Tab-separated table of N, CA and C and ligand atoms in Angstrom:
chain	number	residue	atom	x	y	z
H	7	MET	N	4.683	1.155	-20.790
H	7	MET	CA	5.014	2.165	-19.850
H	7	MET	C	5.104	1.528	-18.464
H	8	ASP	N	5.947	2.087	-17.525
H	8	ASP	CA	6.101	1.611	-16.145
H	8	ASP	C	4.736	1.542	-15.438
H	9	GLY	N	4.018	2.798	-15.576
H	9	GLY	CA	2.789	2.900	-14.786
H	9	GLY	C	1.791	1.867	-15.260
H	10	ASP	N	1.773	1.454	-16.438
H	10	ASP	CA	0.881	0.343	-16.830
H	10	ASP	C	1.297	-0.961	-16.212
H	11	ALA	N	2.453	-1.240	-15.968
H	11	ALA	CA	2.740	-2.444	-15.415
H	11	ALA	C	2.315	-2.538	-13.935
H	12	VAL	N	2.259	-1.373	-13.274
H	12	VAL	CA	1.836	-1.348	-11.909
H	12	VAL	C	0.220	-1.709	-11.973
H	13	ALA	N	-0.434	-1.029	-12.797
H	13	ALA	CA	-1.857	-1.254	-12.995
H	13	ALA	C	-2.185	-2.630	-13.339
H	14	GLU	N	-1.291	-3.255	-14.181
H	14	GLU	CA	-1.511	-4.616	-14.701
H	14	GLU	C	-1.284	-5.601	-13.553
H	15	SER	N	-0.288	-5.264	-12.653
H	15	SER	CA	-0.102	-6.172	-11.626
H	15	SER	C	-1.277	-6.161	-10.530
H	16	LEU	N	-1.878	-4.989	-10.375
H	16	LEU	CA	-2.961	-4.833	-9.461
H	16	LEU	C	-4.234	-5.584	-10.144
H	17	ALA	N	-4.433	-5.378	-11.439
H	17	ALA	CA	-5.587	-6.009	-12.038
H	17	ALA	C	-5.503	-7.545	-11.993
H	18	LEU	N	-4.291	-7.971	-12.213
H	18	LEU	CA	-4.027	-9.477	-12.261
H	18	LEU	C	-4.280	-10.059	-10.748
H	19	TYR	N	-3.770	-9.138	-9.833
H	19	TYR	CA	-3.948	-9.614	-8.476
H	19	TYR	C	-5.450	-9.631	-8.276
H	20	ALA	N	-6.260	-8.715	-8.552
H	20	ALA	CA	-7.643	-8.630	-8.267
H	20	ALA	C	-8.469	-9.663	-9.062
H	21	ALA	N	-7.949	-10.026	-10.256
H	21	ALA	CA	-8.666	-11.112	-10.875
H	21	ALA	C	-8.451	-12.444	-10.230
H	22	ARG	N	-7.279	-12.678	-9.761
H	22	ARG	CA	-7.003	-13.969	-9.133
H	22	ARG	C	-7.451	-14.075	-7.657
H	23	HIS	N	-7.304	-12.951	-6.914
H	23	HIS	CA	-7.552	-13.100	-5.462
H	23	HIS	C	-8.592	-12.099	-4.933
H	24	GLY	N	-9.111	-11.258	-5.797
H	24	GLY	CA	-10.066	-10.326	-5.264
H	24	GLY	C	-9.529	-9.144	-4.427
H	25	ASP	N	-10.179	-8.880	-3.365
H	25	ASP	CA	-9.803	-7.730	-2.512
H	25	ASP	C	-8.354	-8.006	-1.837
H	26	PRO	N	-7.489	-7.017	-2.104
H	26	PRO	CA	-6.101	-7.251	-1.514
H	26	PRO	C	-6.157	-6.962	0.017
H	27	ALA	N	-7.159	-6.377	0.565
H	27	ALA	CA	-7.108	-5.942	1.968
H	27	ALA	C	-6.725	-6.983	2.906
H	28	PRO	N	-7.340	-8.215	2.937
H	28	PRO	CA	-6.954	-9.170	3.967
H	28	PRO	C	-5.434	-9.556	3.966
H	29	ALA	N	-4.907	-9.709	2.771
H	29	ALA	CA	-3.400	-10.150	2.586
H	29	ALA	C	-2.534	-8.885	3.037
H	30	VAL	N	-2.941	-7.719	2.610
H	30	VAL	CA	-2.117	-6.628	2.956
H	30	VAL	C	-2.077	-6.336	4.477
H	31	TYR	N	-3.210	-6.391	5.148
H	31	TYR	CA	-3.259	-6.155	6.574
H	31	TYR	C	-2.685	-7.312	7.336
H	32	ALA	N	-2.867	-8.497	6.817
H	32	ALA	CA	-2.226	-9.659	7.514
H	32	ALA	C	-0.710	-9.479	7.573
H	33	ARG	N	-0.197	-9.034	6.356
H	33	ARG	CA	1.247	-8.836	6.292
H	33	ARG	C	1.648	-7.666	7.250
H	34	LEU	N	0.929	-6.629	7.208
H	34	LEU	CA	1.238	-5.496	7.991
H	34	LEU	C	1.363	-5.824	9.418
H	35	PHE	N	0.260	-6.663	9.937
H	35	PHE	CA	0.224	-6.814	11.365
H	35	PHE	C	1.219	-7.934	11.723
H	36	ALA	N	1.567	-8.783	10.822
H	36	ALA	CA	2.563	-9.792	11.109
H	36	ALA	C	3.963	-9.132	11.350
H	37	ARG	N	4.212	-8.114	10.487
H	37	ARG	CA	5.518	-7.401	10.550
H	37	ARG	C	5.514	-6.360	11.648
H	38	HIS	N	4.367	-5.761	11.789
H	38	HIS	CA	4.387	-4.699	12.888
H	38	HIS	C	3.117	-4.827	13.750
H	39	PRO	N	3.131	-5.833	14.689
H	39	PRO	CA	2.069	-6.192	15.548
H	39	PRO	C	1.504	-4.962	16.208
H	40	GLU	N	2.390	-3.938	16.556
H	40	GLU	CA	1.877	-2.734	17.219
H	40	GLU	C	0.913	-1.946	16.455
H	41	ALA	N	0.886	-2.118	15.071
H	41	ALA	CA	-0.034	-1.342	14.258
H	41	ALA	C	-1.375	-1.793	14.418
H	42	GLU	N	-1.655	-2.983	14.833
H	42	GLU	CA	-2.976	-3.605	14.878
H	42	GLU	C	-3.869	-2.783	15.872
H	43	ALA	N	-3.228	-2.303	16.940
H	43	ALA	CA	-4.053	-1.598	17.968
H	43	ALA	C	-4.539	-0.387	17.447
H	44	LEU	N	-3.951	0.184	16.432
H	44	LEU	CA	-4.456	1.525	15.950
H	44	LEU	C	-5.783	1.263	15.218
H	45	PHE	N	-6.066	0.070	14.846
H	45	PHE	CA	-7.333	-0.221	14.054
H	45	PHE	C	-8.411	-0.950	15.057
H	46	LEU	N	-8.195	-0.746	16.435
H	46	LEU	CA	-9.048	-1.531	17.273
H	46	LEU	C	-10.602	-1.103	17.179
H	47	LEU	N	-10.815	0.184	16.837
H	47	LEU	CA	-12.242	0.685	16.694
H	47	LEU	C	-12.733	0.267	15.277
H	48	ASP	N	-11.982	-0.154	14.408
H	48	ASP	CA	-12.384	-0.510	13.094
H	48	ASP	C	-12.880	-1.883	13.010
H	49	THR	N	-13.934	-2.254	13.777
H	49	THR	CA	-14.153	-3.631	13.828
H	49	THR	C	-14.744	-4.208	12.603
H	50	GLY	N	-15.381	-3.441	11.763
H	50	GLY	CA	-15.842	-3.986	10.428
H	50	GLY	C	-14.885	-3.881	9.342
H	51	GLY	N	-13.755	-3.277	9.487
H	51	GLY	CA	-12.603	-3.192	8.535
H	51	GLY	C	-12.996	-2.039	7.507
H	52	HIS	N	-13.883	-1.223	7.751
H	52	HIS	CA	-14.150	-0.199	6.747
H	52	HIS	C	-13.102	0.815	6.550
H	53	VAL	N	-12.545	1.291	7.645
H	53	VAL	CA	-11.445	2.230	7.616
H	53	VAL	C	-10.229	1.540	6.815
H	54	ARG	N	-9.911	0.348	7.219
H	54	ARG	CA	-8.819	-0.369	6.490
H	54	ARG	C	-9.090	-0.472	5.055
H	55	GLY	N	-10.348	-0.768	4.772
H	55	GLY	CA	-10.662	-0.987	3.344
H	55	GLY	C	-10.495	0.382	2.541
H	56	GLN	N	-11.014	1.345	3.261
H	56	GLN	CA	-11.121	2.711	2.622
H	56	GLN	C	-9.618	3.266	2.579
H	57	MET	N	-8.837	3.044	3.495
H	57	MET	CA	-7.423	3.515	3.489
H	57	MET	C	-6.690	2.935	2.303
H	58	LEU	N	-6.898	1.605	2.173
H	58	LEU	CA	-6.200	0.903	1.082
H	58	LEU	C	-6.728	1.343	-0.331
H	59	ALA	N	-7.907	1.524	-0.478
H	59	ALA	CA	-8.554	2.040	-1.647
H	59	ALA	C	-7.983	3.335	-2.075
H	60	VAL	N	-8.005	4.316	-1.033
H	60	VAL	CA	-7.436	5.541	-1.424
H	60	VAL	C	-5.972	5.441	-1.776
H	61	ALA	N	-5.168	4.632	-1.083
H	61	ALA	CA	-3.830	4.530	-1.359
H	61	ALA	C	-3.457	3.910	-2.763
H	62	LEU	N	-4.340	2.958	-3.057
H	62	LEU	CA	-4.173	2.348	-4.438
H	62	LEU	C	-4.668	3.203	-5.587
H	63	GLU	N	-5.699	3.840	-5.281
H	63	GLU	CA	-6.244	4.843	-6.329
H	63	GLU	C	-5.216	5.920	-6.662
H	64	ALA	N	-4.560	6.445	-5.572
H	64	ALA	CA	-3.622	7.515	-5.794
H	64	ALA	C	-2.336	6.995	-6.381
H	65	LEU	N	-1.919	5.708	-6.073
H	65	LEU	CA	-0.769	5.082	-6.705
H	65	LEU	C	-1.077	5.048	-8.182
H	66	LEU	N	-2.259	4.616	-8.633
H	66	LEU	CA	-2.569	4.404	-10.050
H	66	LEU	C	-2.608	5.789	-10.723
H	67	ASP	N	-3.105	6.827	-10.022
H	67	ASP	CA	-3.079	8.086	-10.554
H	67	ASP	C	-1.688	8.648	-10.752
H	68	GLY	N	-0.814	8.428	-9.749
H	68	GLY	CA	0.581	8.868	-9.737
H	68	GLY	C	0.621	10.380	-9.602
H	69	GLY	N	1.812	10.818	-10.014
H	69	GLY	CA	2.026	12.296	-10.157
H	69	GLY	C	1.729	12.974	-8.826
H	70	GLU	N	1.238	14.266	-9.025
H	70	GLU	CA	1.115	15.187	-7.994
H	70	GLU	C	0.086	14.816	-6.940
H	71	ARG	N	-1.021	14.099	-7.474
H	71	ARG	CA	-1.967	13.668	-6.592
H	71	ARG	C	-1.410	12.735	-5.451
H	72	LEU	N	-0.652	11.789	-5.967
H	72	LEU	CA	0.026	10.819	-5.038
H	72	LEU	C	1.035	11.521	-4.095
H	73	ALA	N	1.812	12.359	-4.704
H	73	ALA	CA	2.828	12.994	-3.828
H	73	ALA	C	2.088	13.893	-2.819
H	74	GLY	N	1.023	14.640	-3.171
H	74	GLY	CA	0.265	15.455	-2.208
H	74	GLY	C	-0.367	14.684	-1.146
H	75	LEU	N	-0.992	13.535	-1.500
H	75	LEU	CA	-1.713	12.634	-0.564
H	75	LEU	C	-0.630	12.123	0.373
H	76	ILE	N	0.450	11.762	-0.049
H	76	ILE	CA	1.402	11.173	0.878
H	76	ILE	C	1.966	12.219	1.853
H	77	GLY	N	2.109	13.495	1.243
H	77	GLY	CA	2.586	14.503	2.163
H	77	GLY	C	1.576	14.866	3.274
H	78	ILE	N	0.356	14.881	2.898
H	78	ILE	CA	-0.660	15.224	3.924
H	78	ILE	C	-0.928	14.094	4.870
H	79	GLU	N	-0.930	12.865	4.376
H	79	GLU	CA	-1.293	11.737	5.193
H	79	GLU	C	-0.137	11.434	6.100
H	80	ARG	N	1.148	11.637	5.668
H	80	ARG	CA	2.283	11.372	6.501
H	80	ARG	C	2.112	12.110	7.875
H	81	LEU	N	1.674	13.489	7.868
H	81	LEU	CA	1.501	14.272	8.907
H	81	LEU	C	0.289	13.779	9.691
H	82	ASN	N	-0.807	13.509	9.076
H	82	ASN	CA	-2.122	12.987	9.688
H	82	ASN	C	-1.720	11.763	10.409
H	83	HIS	N	-1.053	10.988	9.921
H	83	HIS	CA	-0.703	9.636	10.475
H	83	HIS	C	0.236	9.780	11.686
H	84	ALA	N	1.288	10.694	11.584
H	84	ALA	CA	2.110	11.048	12.737
H	84	ALA	C	1.281	11.470	13.866
H	85	ASN	N	0.214	12.202	13.670
H	85	ASN	CA	-0.609	12.664	14.708
H	85	ASN	C	-1.427	11.592	15.340
H	86	ILE	N	-1.722	10.439	14.640
H	86	ILE	CA	-2.393	9.370	15.279
H	86	ILE	C	-1.400	8.261	15.707
H	87	GLY	N	-0.131	8.516	15.760
H	87	GLY	CA	0.794	7.576	16.265
H	87	GLY	C	1.426	6.605	15.337
H	88	VAL	N	1.368	6.920	13.931
H	88	VAL	CA	2.042	6.083	13.065
H	88	VAL	C	3.356	6.728	12.795
H	89	PRO	N	4.441	6.054	13.069
H	89	PRO	CA	5.817	6.677	12.766
H	89	PRO	C	6.001	6.847	11.286
H	90	GLU	N	6.835	7.819	10.972
H	90	GLU	CA	7.026	8.071	9.535
H	90	GLU	C	7.585	6.835	8.769
H	91	ALA	N	8.540	6.155	9.438
H	91	ALA	CA	9.100	5.042	8.762
H	91	ALA	C	8.082	3.895	8.421
H	92	LEU	N	7.166	3.589	9.305
H	92	LEU	CA	6.124	2.670	9.170
H	92	LEU	C	5.181	3.161	7.991
H	93	PHE	N	4.797	4.474	8.146
H	93	PHE	CA	3.962	5.026	7.066
H	93	PHE	C	4.604	4.863	5.767
H	94	ASP	N	5.902	5.287	5.641
H	94	ASP	CA	6.626	5.285	4.376
H	94	ASP	C	6.740	3.815	3.733
H	95	GLY	N	6.819	2.827	4.633
H	95	GLY	CA	6.937	1.507	4.206
H	95	GLY	C	5.651	0.857	3.675
H	96	PHE	N	4.585	1.525	3.754
H	96	PHE	CA	3.305	0.875	3.319
H	96	PHE	C	3.278	0.417	1.867
H	97	TYR	N	3.772	1.322	0.980
H	97	TYR	CA	3.668	0.957	-0.478
H	97	TYR	C	4.629	-0.196	-0.787
H	98	ALA	N	5.786	-0.301	-0.074
H	98	ALA	CA	6.678	-1.394	-0.334
H	98	ALA	C	5.967	-2.760	0.081
H	99	LEU	N	5.163	-2.622	1.238
H	99	LEU	CA	4.488	-3.732	1.656
H	99	LEU	C	3.408	-4.139	0.711
H	100	LEU	N	2.745	-3.210	0.097
H	100	LEU	CA	1.780	-3.518	-0.951
H	100	LEU	C	2.497	-4.271	-2.117
H	101	MET	N	3.507	-3.745	-2.528
H	101	MET	CA	4.298	-4.266	-3.586
H	101	MET	C	4.717	-5.731	-3.227
H	102	GLN	N	5.148	-5.967	-2.097
H	102	GLN	CA	5.544	-7.384	-1.743
H	102	GLN	C	4.314	-8.232	-1.698
H	103	THR	N	3.241	-7.780	-1.218
H	103	THR	CA	2.032	-8.626	-1.201
H	103	THR	C	1.634	-9.131	-2.599
H	104	VAL	N	1.629	-8.110	-3.522
H	104	VAL	CA	1.323	-8.297	-4.876
H	104	VAL	C	2.290	-9.297	-5.581
H	105	ARG	N	3.636	-8.994	-5.344
H	105	ARG	CA	4.622	-9.814	-5.974
H	105	ARG	C	4.523	-11.276	-5.514
H	106	GLU	N	4.407	-11.492	-4.202
H	106	GLU	CA	4.371	-12.774	-3.713
H	106	GLU	C	3.167	-13.597	-4.206
H	107	SER	N	1.986	-12.891	-4.334
H	107	SER	CA	0.840	-13.575	-4.789
H	107	SER	C	0.824	-13.931	-6.185
H	108	LEU	N	1.508	-13.059	-7.045
H	108	LEU	CA	1.541	-13.410	-8.474
H	108	LEU	C	2.501	-14.474	-8.773
H	109	GLY	N	3.497	-14.666	-7.876
H	109	GLY	CA	4.610	-15.637	-8.154
H	109	GLY	C	5.224	-15.439	-9.532
H	110	PRO	N	5.179	-16.556	-10.260
H	110	PRO	CA	5.988	-16.538	-11.551
H	110	PRO	C	5.365	-15.494	-12.493
H	111	ASP	N	4.213	-15.030	-12.257
H	111	ASP	CA	3.604	-14.099	-13.222
H	111	ASP	C	3.899	-12.715	-12.859
H	112	TRP	N	4.727	-12.377	-11.870
H	112	TRP	CA	5.169	-11.133	-11.579
H	112	TRP	C	6.370	-10.844	-12.584
H	113	THR	N	6.284	-9.810	-13.449
H	113	THR	CA	7.174	-9.640	-14.479
H	113	THR	C	8.265	-8.524	-14.086
H	114	PRO	N	9.457	-8.489	-14.811
H	114	PRO	CA	10.447	-7.560	-14.607
H	114	PRO	C	9.851	-6.096	-14.822
H	115	ALA	N	8.901	-5.982	-15.714
H	115	ALA	CA	8.299	-4.677	-15.983
H	115	ALA	C	7.577	-4.196	-14.741
H	116	MET	N	6.855	-5.287	-14.123
H	116	MET	CA	6.202	-4.902	-12.900
H	116	MET	C	7.116	-4.470	-11.763
H	117	GLU	N	8.225	-5.158	-11.598
H	117	GLU	CA	9.146	-4.841	-10.633
H	117	GLU	C	9.810	-3.402	-10.840
H	118	SER	N	10.120	-3.156	-12.140
H	118	SER	CA	10.804	-1.894	-12.357
H	118	SER	C	9.654	-0.656	-12.286
H	119	GLY	N	8.419	-1.080	-12.714
H	119	GLY	CA	7.411	-0.044	-12.588
H	119	GLY	C	7.065	0.401	-11.209
H	120	TRP	N	6.917	-0.679	-10.356
H	120	TRP	CA	6.605	-0.374	-8.889
H	120	TRP	C	7.918	0.486	-8.225
H	121	ARG	N	9.057	-0.084	-8.645
H	121	ARG	CA	10.204	0.546	-7.930
H	121	ARG	C	10.321	2.137	-8.439
H	122	ALA	N	10.146	2.263	-9.756
H	122	ALA	CA	10.301	3.652	-10.356
H	122	ALA	C	9.122	4.537	-9.542
H	123	ARG	N	7.970	4.105	-9.364
H	123	ARG	CA	6.879	4.802	-8.672
H	123	ARG	C	7.391	5.168	-7.235
H	124	LEU	N	7.893	4.164	-6.589
H	124	LEU	CA	8.268	4.453	-5.309
H	124	LEU	C	9.416	5.354	-5.116
H	125	ASP	N	10.477	5.091	-5.955
H	125	ASP	CA	11.653	5.892	-5.966
H	125	ASP	C	11.293	7.308	-6.170
H	126	ALA	N	10.367	7.583	-7.177
H	126	ALA	CA	10.034	8.999	-7.491
H	126	ALA	C	9.425	9.711	-6.283
H	127	LEU	N	8.872	8.915	-5.409
H	127	LEU	CA	8.375	9.543	-4.119
H	127	LEU	C	9.344	9.557	-2.986
H	128	GLY	N	10.492	8.999	-3.177
H	128	GLY	CA	11.494	8.935	-2.127
H	128	GLY	C	11.051	7.916	-1.155
H	129	LEU	N	10.193	6.961	-1.520
H	129	LEU	CA	9.735	5.855	-0.637
H	129	LEU	C	10.726	4.683	-0.779
H	130	PRO	N	10.853	3.748	0.344
H	130	PRO	CA	11.650	2.642	0.053
H	130	PRO	C	10.777	1.603	-0.715
H	131	ALA	N	11.470	0.680	-1.436
H	131	ALA	CA	10.810	-0.250	-2.273
H	131	ALA	C	11.109	-1.642	-1.727
Z	309	HEM	C1	1.738	1.134	7.861
Z	309	HEM	C2	1.337	2.385	7.535
Z	309	HEM	C3	-0.030	2.904	7.873
Z	309	HEM	C4	-0.760	2.690	9.065
Z	309	HEM	C5	-0.392	1.945	10.423
Z	309	HEM	C6	-1.986	3.493	8.916
Z	309	HEM	C7	-3.018	3.595	9.859
Z	309	HEM	C8	-4.124	4.218	9.733
Z	309	HEM	C9	-5.190	4.366	10.738
Z	309	HEM	C10	-5.193	3.713	12.189
Z	309	HEM	C11	-6.176	4.973	10.170
Z	309	HEM	C12	-7.540	5.364	10.937
Z	309	HEM	C13	-7.496	6.762	11.398
Z	309	HEM	C14	-8.706	7.145	12.161
Z	309	HEM	O1	-8.685	6.805	13.309
Z	309	HEM	O2	-9.678	7.665	11.492
Z	309	HEM	C15	-5.874	5.255	8.801
Z	309	HEM	C16	-6.579	5.981	8.025
Z	309	HEM	C17	-6.271	6.422	6.758
Z	309	HEM	N1	-5.067	6.223	6.102
Z	309	HEM	FE1	-3.601	5.105	6.882
Z	309	HEM	N2	-2.022	4.107	7.738
Z	309	HEM	C18	-0.744	3.762	6.995
Z	309	HEM	C19	-0.353	4.123	5.795
Z	309	HEM	C20	-1.273	4.931	4.984
Z	309	HEM	C21	-0.695	5.333	3.622
Z	309	HEM	C22	0.631	5.040	2.978
Z	309	HEM	C23	-1.773	6.093	3.066
Z	309	HEM	C24	-1.865	6.812	1.798
Z	309	HEM	C25	-0.820	7.408	1.119
Z	309	HEM	C26	-2.858	6.146	4.086
Z	309	HEM	C27	-4.099	6.699	3.895
Z	309	HEM	C28	-5.035	6.798	4.864
Z	309	HEM	C29	-6.364	7.488	4.583
Z	309	HEM	C30	-6.804	8.203	3.327
Z	309	HEM	C31	-7.133	7.144	5.782
Z	309	HEM	C32	-8.531	7.587	5.981
Z	309	HEM	C33	-9.472	6.415	5.627
Z	309	HEM	C34	-10.923	6.847	5.813
Z	309	HEM	O3	-11.470	7.491	4.947
Z	309	HEM	O4	-11.512	6.453	6.795
Z	309	HEM	N3	-2.447	5.312	5.209
Z	309	HEM	N4	-4.628	4.934	8.564
């Protein structure tokens, strides 16, 4: 099943590289340097870690929980100055981080699983 390939990609990432937070946020801040300022008060990285944990957990749950979280957080984030397009691109950035790190072990099922998940939410892949 597609969902399993998403979980599999994340499990493989964790087994190889551990916590994805450093790579995810390095990629985010390289692409969108303006986003770094939003986390200035997060000196210990707890908010970043928590945000990623919630985003990944919801991705794995899928379905209504994920759609609901995105709907709510898109608005919350707009209120703290995160433009919709930046917010919406976060899951694609996660996918790219995992894909790049797994290299040749990234499978076609992982690619289609991630894309199906993001497409279902109307998010860019
Ligand atoms: C590039 C896109 C994003 C940026 C720049 C961003 C930025 C932020 C910032 C600055 C905070 C801290 C807010 C505060 O001051 O308390 C935050 C918190 C949070 N974000 Fe994001 N966010 C992004 C995408 C997402 C996505 C896609 C999700 C989930 C669907 C998400 C879920 C959360 C959650 C749950 C928190 C609260 C974390 C906590 O418990 O402290 N964010 N985000």
